[in-house]
Amino acid sequence: MTVPGRRSSTFSRLLRHGFTDPSGAERLLDVPELSTLRGDDVLLDALGATADPDLALRGLVRLVEAQPETERQTFTTTLLAAKPFRDRLLGVLGASEALADHLARHPRDWESLVTYEAADLHPGVAEFERGLAEATDEVSLRVAYRRCLLAIAARDVCGTIDVAETAAELADLATATLRAALAIARAAAPADAALCRLAVIAMGKCGGHELNYVSDVDVIFVGEPAQEAGDPEGGEAKAMQAATRLASHLMRICSETTVEGTIWPVDANLRPEGRNGPLVRTLSSHLAYYQRWAKTWEFQALLKARAVAGDPELGAQYIDAVSPLVWQAAERENFVPDVQKMRRRVVDNIPAAQIDRELKLGPGGLRDVEFAVQLLQLVHGRSDAGLHSGTTLDALAALAAGGYVGRADAAQLDEAYRFLRAMEHRIQLYRLRRTHLVPEDDADLRRLGRSLGLRTDPVAELNKEWKRHAAVVRRLHEKLFYRPLLDAVAQLAPGEIRLSTKAAGQRLEALGYADPAAALRHLEALASGVSRKAAIQRTLLPVLLGWFADSADPDAGLLGFRKVSDALGKTPWYLRLLRDEGAAAENLARVLSAGRLAPDLLLRAPEAVALLGDPEGLKPRGREHLEQEVLAAVGRASDAEQAVAAARGVRRRELFRTAAADLIGSYGTEDSPREPDPGALVDRVGEAVTDLNAATIAGALRAAVRAEWGDELPTRFAVIGMGRFGGHELGYGSDADVLFVHEPREGVDEQDAAKAAGKVVAEMRRLLQLPTADPPLLIDADLRPEGKSGPLVRTLKSYAAYYHRWSLVWESQALLRAEPIAGDRELGERFIELADPLRYPAEGLGEDAVREIRRLKARMESERLPRGADPTLHAKLGRGGLSDVEWTVQLLQMQHGWVEPGLRTTRTRDALRAAHAAGLIPTEEAQTLDEAWVLATRVRNAVMLVRGRPGDTFPSDPRELAAVGRYLGYEAGHVGEMVDDYRRITRRARAVVEELFYGA
């Protein structure tokens, strides 16, 4: 019977020692096997020092109960008398449920924890081989492996060895296990063993001597005939078959699950051709593959290759043969795209629900450090053999010693990497499962935090430390790649190590800079000196260089930044903006490195960079606000040319705003994720460019009128937007399609009115095309009656007479996108009233009109496509392009607009949605046409943004093509996929057009 006062006292003691379930703990302490230990503070103190005292106590009870009665007294005596053993055993039981299960199944294995009494004893491969020596089959090997693993875990949780030593011991145990498994396989098939030589090459973390508790063990198998054969071909074939059987058996021994669990999967997918290639190859076959077919990532993987089992001479020959190839990888033509693709693929493959808990692959995770260290090794290891270590922390230390990484930066990353690896180890140790996810349950987080020495508030402290170290790692590209580049061009204190010019150039080249020498000159110009400007730019440049390197044209980004800084560097607000507003700096980097149009617009008025730091700065302004600003500027100007120059200046700024917002929405930044809906981007650009062109034309109209007639023209005058202009679908390179209409004021002679209207049109076109630093706005009036042969401007009555007597069906079709955009609003509305019966004819189109439209479309396809153009890639006139979709939609508007109000719109996408809502186009076909139209529009926008001049097809220059791909959402190295997708999407759209438009 428990005395109440004593019970209360016990509860307090248990809580004080870290138990979260005092009632359960008290019941366990009451079991007969532990009754002699119940009042012993030594035991409670030891349990309280573990990661999870409740878990440790449960494991201890199970272990005591599993002991034979004759051994139980020996065990409890040893537990109380030997502190090192007690700490190791309880430390393991409090950290690993899986190893507690093992001890319950094999209760005598506790004795292995008494073996290593000396704190400085670190067993190597030979010691582990002795521990596995008695294993004769896969079950006994698993038991022996867990026994050895138990000893490693005990030293780990007690702090006898650090995280790097733990990882090294785990790799040594894996080496011994592979040797033992191969010995079992050879013993099971002596005939096969006699036919071949087989070497096992460890890769990945095992090869790098930095293995996890639970991880795939990556290997490559190399085989050769055991001796010269009379029939070389037949002898080699038989030897390879025998070697393959041995290798397969080895993999099964380690990978298959038995009652004792699994050791770890042996993964041979890093071999040439991956899982599609032969499991075992000869040395010459390996070399032939690597010299002809291997990708960059395969050489990066070989950086950690280490011969661990089998024929030692053959293994050494393999390492000697492949090592030179590893250090030539950075010279490969596709090195940079391959490396960029690998880096992005890591994060892209993480499920969205797990990215915040992903310790290995997530942003600021272990893979970031490993990848960065390996890339620096590949870049600089060509000329510095001291960097050839396969172990991450050793390689990081060598990079710091050689001056390739700042010592303080290397020390921070070393600390962060060790903490993250320790977290990974303790997470896996609990149940011996392969995982890199930080747990969500508070109990798991508490055990994890306590296992890392965080005892005051384990959960809060763990999260704080984890986020702190992850933040350090997230800056690794600045710290490892870019800051030393500045040191190479800056004045350092005597004795400080710096990158040589050659090493800096190599690094820039590896990061994608096509002209490293020019890049170094730009860096020197930006970062040298003692001025405040140089000091701030030295702070900014490491981050900017990373963003530039993440683009399709890093050289252009760096050059653009130098030009902007030269123009604004003495302006206090500019550097303060970039330094204090993180979004501004990243936005600027994305805009400067994405193509020619946006940087050209910015460099003509660098003060527009202020837009990039304002949260509202990238939102397009509406037509009303733009028109007010333009007309006010025109009103202040002294003459028409100055007035339109002011209007064009507003247009330039707004084009930059629109282009910058489009690029940032397409690329995404840390603060602004990529816009998931490409159609939304297209609509925003079309609306914004339409509004600012309309405001500019309104300003030019006001300037032309004021120059000769003051405030009132003798005739009422309106500008009607046509084509993409009227449809609010303008791109960056679009002309402004318009019609001009006028109506003489009361008492004004018609001829005088016509002359005045003609002079206004001529003056507007002249003013808008004057050669200046601003992009011109080209006015195209070719959609007017009689085309180029007809008068530029007509009265409303003249339009009515012409359309009533002479107009052709294509002219009615052209009116589908007519919309007033400037001038006399009431006159413009009356023009639309005139157009409505023509574009939405009562009872729809007759058969003759439908045939005429189809004939005109077919003729346009055959005659207007430029000579030599690929019809599958021409965004405007090609198969499934803009023309195909628009003519299909417009035919439906003319056929059904008279009864379907939703079709009476100038916007293609709105009309398409209305046609679908009215049941005129099935859902799938409507989506297909919309997808093709959006994609073709974005291609045209991308070409203009990248090249600075309009184009209707993909550019041929590789860098420009890559930039178009990035704008469209394709990562580096995927331009072929982009072109294939374009052809596929437009091919499907053309099939819909054949059915809906041509009636096929």
Short mmCIF file of C-alpha atoms in Angstrom, two decimals, residues 240-459:
data_model
loop_
_atom_site.label_atom_id
_atom_site.label_comp_id
_atom_site.label_asym_id
_atom_site.label_seq_id
_atom_site.Cartn_x
_atom_site.Cartn_y
_atom_site.Cartn_z
CA MET A 240 29.70 -10.64 -65.45
CA GLN A 241 26.74 -12.97 -64.96
CA ALA A 242 28.40 -14.47 -61.88
CA ALA A 243 29.29 -11.00 -60.52
CA THR A 244 25.70 -9.85 -61.08
CA ARG A 245 24.35 -12.79 -59.10
CA LEU A 246 26.75 -12.05 -56.23
CA ALA A 247 25.88 -8.35 -56.25
CA SER A 248 22.14 -9.11 -56.31
CA HIS A 249 22.51 -11.51 -53.40
CA LEU A 250 24.46 -8.91 -51.42
CA MET A 251 21.66 -6.38 -52.00
CA ARG A 252 19.00 -8.85 -50.87
CA ILE A 253 20.90 -9.72 -47.70
CA CYS A 254 21.01 -6.08 -46.64
CA SER A 255 17.68 -4.88 -48.01
CA GLU A 256 15.13 -7.63 -47.35
CA THR A 257 12.96 -7.42 -44.23
CA THR A 258 12.95 -10.24 -41.69
CA VAL A 259 11.76 -10.52 -38.10
CA GLU A 260 14.88 -8.53 -37.21
CA GLY A 261 13.93 -5.74 -39.58
CA THR A 262 16.08 -4.42 -42.41
CA ILE A 263 19.69 -3.32 -42.24
CA TRP A 264 19.22 -0.68 -44.96
CA PRO A 265 18.36 -0.71 -48.66
CA VAL A 266 21.34 -1.02 -50.96
CA ASP A 267 20.70 1.34 -53.88
CA ALA A 268 22.66 0.84 -57.11
CA ASN A 269 20.75 3.45 -59.16
CA LEU A 270 23.76 5.79 -59.37
CA ARG A 271 25.37 3.33 -61.78
CA PRO A 272 25.68 4.17 -65.49
CA GLU A 273 22.21 4.33 -67.09
CA GLY A 274 20.63 4.03 -63.64
CA ARG A 275 18.14 1.23 -63.08
CA ASN A 276 18.04 0.63 -66.84
CA GLY A 277 21.74 -0.23 -67.01
CA PRO A 278 23.45 -3.52 -66.10
CA LEU A 279 23.98 -3.94 -62.35
CA VAL A 280 27.64 -4.83 -62.82
CA ARG A 281 30.00 -3.49 -65.49
CA THR A 282 33.65 -3.96 -66.23
CA LEU A 283 36.02 -1.10 -65.53
CA SER A 284 36.43 -0.37 -69.23
CA SER A 285 32.64 -0.29 -69.69
CA HIS A 286 32.32 2.23 -66.85
CA LEU A 287 34.97 4.46 -68.36
CA ALA A 288 33.43 4.30 -71.84
CA TYR A 289 30.10 5.43 -70.41
CA TYR A 290 31.55 8.27 -68.35
CA GLN A 291 33.64 9.55 -71.25
CA ARG A 292 30.76 9.54 -73.74
CA TRP A 293 27.38 9.65 -72.06
CA ALA A 294 27.51 10.71 -68.42
CA LYS A 295 25.67 13.82 -67.21
CA THR A 296 27.14 16.44 -64.91
CA TRP A 297 25.27 15.15 -61.85
CA GLU A 298 26.92 11.76 -62.29
CA PHE A 299 30.37 13.31 -61.91
CA GLN A 300 29.15 15.26 -58.90
CA ALA A 301 28.01 11.93 -57.41
CA LEU A 302 31.40 10.35 -58.15
CA LEU A 303 33.04 13.00 -55.99
CA LYS A 304 32.16 10.78 -53.00
CA ALA A 305 33.11 7.44 -54.58
CA ARG A 306 35.12 5.15 -52.25
CA ALA A 307 36.07 1.50 -52.67
CA VAL A 308 34.76 -0.33 -49.59
CA ALA A 309 34.36 -4.06 -50.28
CA GLY A 310 35.34 -6.86 -52.59
CA ASP A 311 38.50 -6.91 -54.65
CA PRO A 312 40.64 -4.05 -53.25
CA GLU A 313 42.90 -3.80 -56.30
CA LEU A 314 39.95 -3.52 -58.71
CA GLY A 315 38.30 -0.96 -56.44
CA ALA A 316 41.46 1.15 -56.36
CA GLN A 317 41.75 0.96 -60.16
CA TYR A 318 38.18 2.23 -60.50
CA ILE A 319 38.78 5.21 -58.18
CA ASP A 320 42.04 6.09 -59.93
CA ALA A 321 40.33 5.94 -63.34
CA VAL A 322 37.23 8.04 -62.55
CA SER A 323 38.81 10.68 -60.29
CA PRO A 324 40.32 12.75 -63.16
CA LEU A 325 36.91 12.81 -64.86
CA VAL A 326 35.31 14.28 -61.73
CA TRP A 327 37.68 17.24 -61.71
CA GLN A 328 37.08 17.98 -65.38
CA ALA A 329 33.28 18.21 -64.96
CA ALA A 330 33.28 21.99 -64.47
CA GLU A 331 34.73 22.38 -67.96
CA ARG A 332 31.77 20.65 -69.62
CA GLU A 333 29.68 22.80 -71.93
CA ASN A 334 26.43 22.09 -70.08
CA PHE A 335 27.89 22.33 -66.58
CA VAL A 336 26.00 25.46 -65.49
CA PRO A 337 22.52 24.47 -66.78
CA ASP A 338 22.91 20.99 -65.29
CA VAL A 339 23.93 22.36 -61.91
CA GLN A 340 21.07 24.89 -61.88
CA LYS A 341 18.59 22.18 -62.81
CA MET A 342 19.81 19.91 -60.00
CA ARG A 343 19.55 22.70 -57.44
CA ARG A 344 15.96 23.60 -58.42
CA ARG A 345 14.81 20.02 -58.72
CA VAL A 346 15.64 19.41 -55.06
CA VAL A 347 13.07 21.91 -53.77
CA ASP A 348 10.55 21.36 -56.57
CA ASN A 349 10.16 17.69 -55.65
CA ILE A 350 9.18 18.37 -52.03
CA PRO A 351 5.43 18.03 -51.37
CA ALA A 352 4.02 21.43 -50.49
CA ALA A 353 2.64 20.13 -47.19
CA GLN A 354 6.13 19.03 -46.08
CA ILE A 355 8.40 21.82 -47.24
CA ASP A 356 8.37 23.63 -43.88
CA ARG A 357 9.35 20.43 -42.03
CA GLU A 358 11.86 19.07 -44.56
CA LEU A 359 15.22 19.05 -42.76
CA LYS A 360 17.28 17.69 -45.63
CA LEU A 361 15.86 19.00 -48.89
CA GLY A 362 13.98 22.14 -47.86
CA PRO A 363 15.30 25.70 -48.10
CA GLY A 364 18.06 26.12 -45.55
CA GLY A 365 18.41 22.34 -45.26
CA LEU A 366 21.31 19.91 -45.33
CA ARG A 367 21.26 19.47 -49.10
CA ASP A 368 21.84 23.20 -49.58
CA VAL A 369 25.15 22.99 -47.72
CA GLU A 370 26.21 19.75 -49.40
CA PHE A 371 25.32 21.00 -52.85
CA ALA A 372 27.16 24.30 -52.39
CA VAL A 373 30.29 22.64 -51.03
CA GLN A 374 30.33 20.11 -53.86
CA LEU A 375 29.87 22.79 -56.51
CA LEU A 376 32.77 24.80 -55.10
CA GLN A 377 34.87 21.65 -55.04
CA LEU A 378 34.10 20.95 -58.70
CA VAL A 379 34.94 24.53 -59.67
CA HIS A 380 38.18 24.95 -57.73
CA GLY A 381 39.25 21.34 -57.32
CA ARG A 382 40.52 21.39 -60.90
CA SER A 383 43.63 23.19 -59.73
CA ASP A 384 43.67 22.44 -56.01
CA ALA A 385 43.93 18.77 -55.02
CA GLY A 386 43.48 19.75 -51.38
CA LEU A 387 39.75 20.07 -52.07
CA HIS A 388 39.23 16.46 -53.13
CA SER A 389 37.60 15.17 -49.93
CA GLY A 390 34.29 13.36 -50.16
CA THR A 391 33.29 14.44 -46.64
CA THR A 392 31.27 17.65 -46.49
CA LEU A 393 32.77 19.14 -43.33
CA ASP A 394 36.33 18.23 -44.31
CA ALA A 395 35.78 19.77 -47.75
CA LEU A 396 34.30 22.92 -46.16
CA ALA A 397 37.36 23.24 -43.92
CA ALA A 398 39.64 22.82 -46.94
CA LEU A 399 37.71 25.49 -48.87
CA ALA A 400 38.16 27.88 -45.94
CA ALA A 401 41.85 27.07 -45.59
CA GLY A 402 42.36 27.73 -49.31
CA GLY A 403 40.57 31.07 -49.20
CA TYR A 404 37.67 29.94 -51.36
CA VAL A 405 35.26 30.54 -48.46
CA GLY A 406 35.61 33.10 -45.68
CA ARG A 407 36.74 31.51 -42.43
CA ALA A 408 33.94 33.07 -40.39
CA ASP A 409 31.39 31.98 -42.99
CA ALA A 410 32.77 28.44 -43.02
CA ALA A 411 32.64 28.30 -39.22
CA GLN A 412 28.98 29.36 -39.22
CA LEU A 413 28.05 26.81 -41.86
CA ASP A 414 30.00 24.10 -40.05
CA GLU A 415 28.02 24.83 -36.89
CA ALA A 416 24.70 24.92 -38.77
CA TYR A 417 25.44 21.70 -40.65
CA ARG A 418 26.42 19.87 -37.45
CA PHE A 419 23.23 20.99 -35.70
CA LEU A 420 21.00 19.97 -38.61
CA ARG A 421 22.76 16.61 -38.96
CA ALA A 422 22.38 16.02 -35.21
CA MET A 423 18.65 16.72 -35.55
CA GLU A 424 18.46 14.30 -38.46
CA HIS A 425 20.30 11.60 -36.52
CA ARG A 426 18.08 11.85 -33.45
CA ILE A 427 14.87 11.91 -35.54
CA GLN A 428 15.92 8.70 -37.31
CA LEU A 429 17.26 7.03 -34.17
CA TYR A 430 13.86 7.02 -32.45
CA ARG A 431 12.30 4.33 -34.61
CA LEU A 432 15.20 3.64 -37.00
CA ARG A 433 13.15 4.86 -39.94
CA ARG A 434 14.44 6.76 -42.93
CA THR A 435 12.94 10.23 -42.57
CA HIS A 436 14.07 13.82 -42.82
CA LEU A 437 10.84 15.43 -41.59
CA VAL A 438 10.85 17.32 -38.31
CA PRO A 439 7.98 15.86 -36.24
CA GLU A 440 4.89 17.91 -35.47
CA ASP A 441 3.85 16.27 -32.20
CA ASP A 442 4.99 18.16 -29.08
CA ALA A 443 6.06 14.96 -27.32
CA ASP A 444 8.34 14.06 -30.22
CA LEU A 445 9.70 17.61 -30.37
CA ARG A 446 10.31 17.57 -26.60
CA ARG A 447 12.31 14.32 -26.82
CA LEU A 448 14.22 15.68 -29.82
CA GLY A 449 15.05 18.95 -28.08
CA ARG A 450 16.16 17.23 -24.87
CA SER A 451 18.34 14.82 -26.84
CA LEU A 452 20.22 17.85 -28.19
CA GLY A 453 20.78 19.28 -24.71
CA LEU A 454 17.89 21.77 -24.72
CA ARG A 455 16.27 21.29 -21.31
CA THR A 456 14.67 24.57 -20.15
CA ASP A 457 11.91 24.72 -22.78
CA PRO A 458 12.85 21.98 -25.26
CA VAL A 459 10.19 22.62 -27.92
#
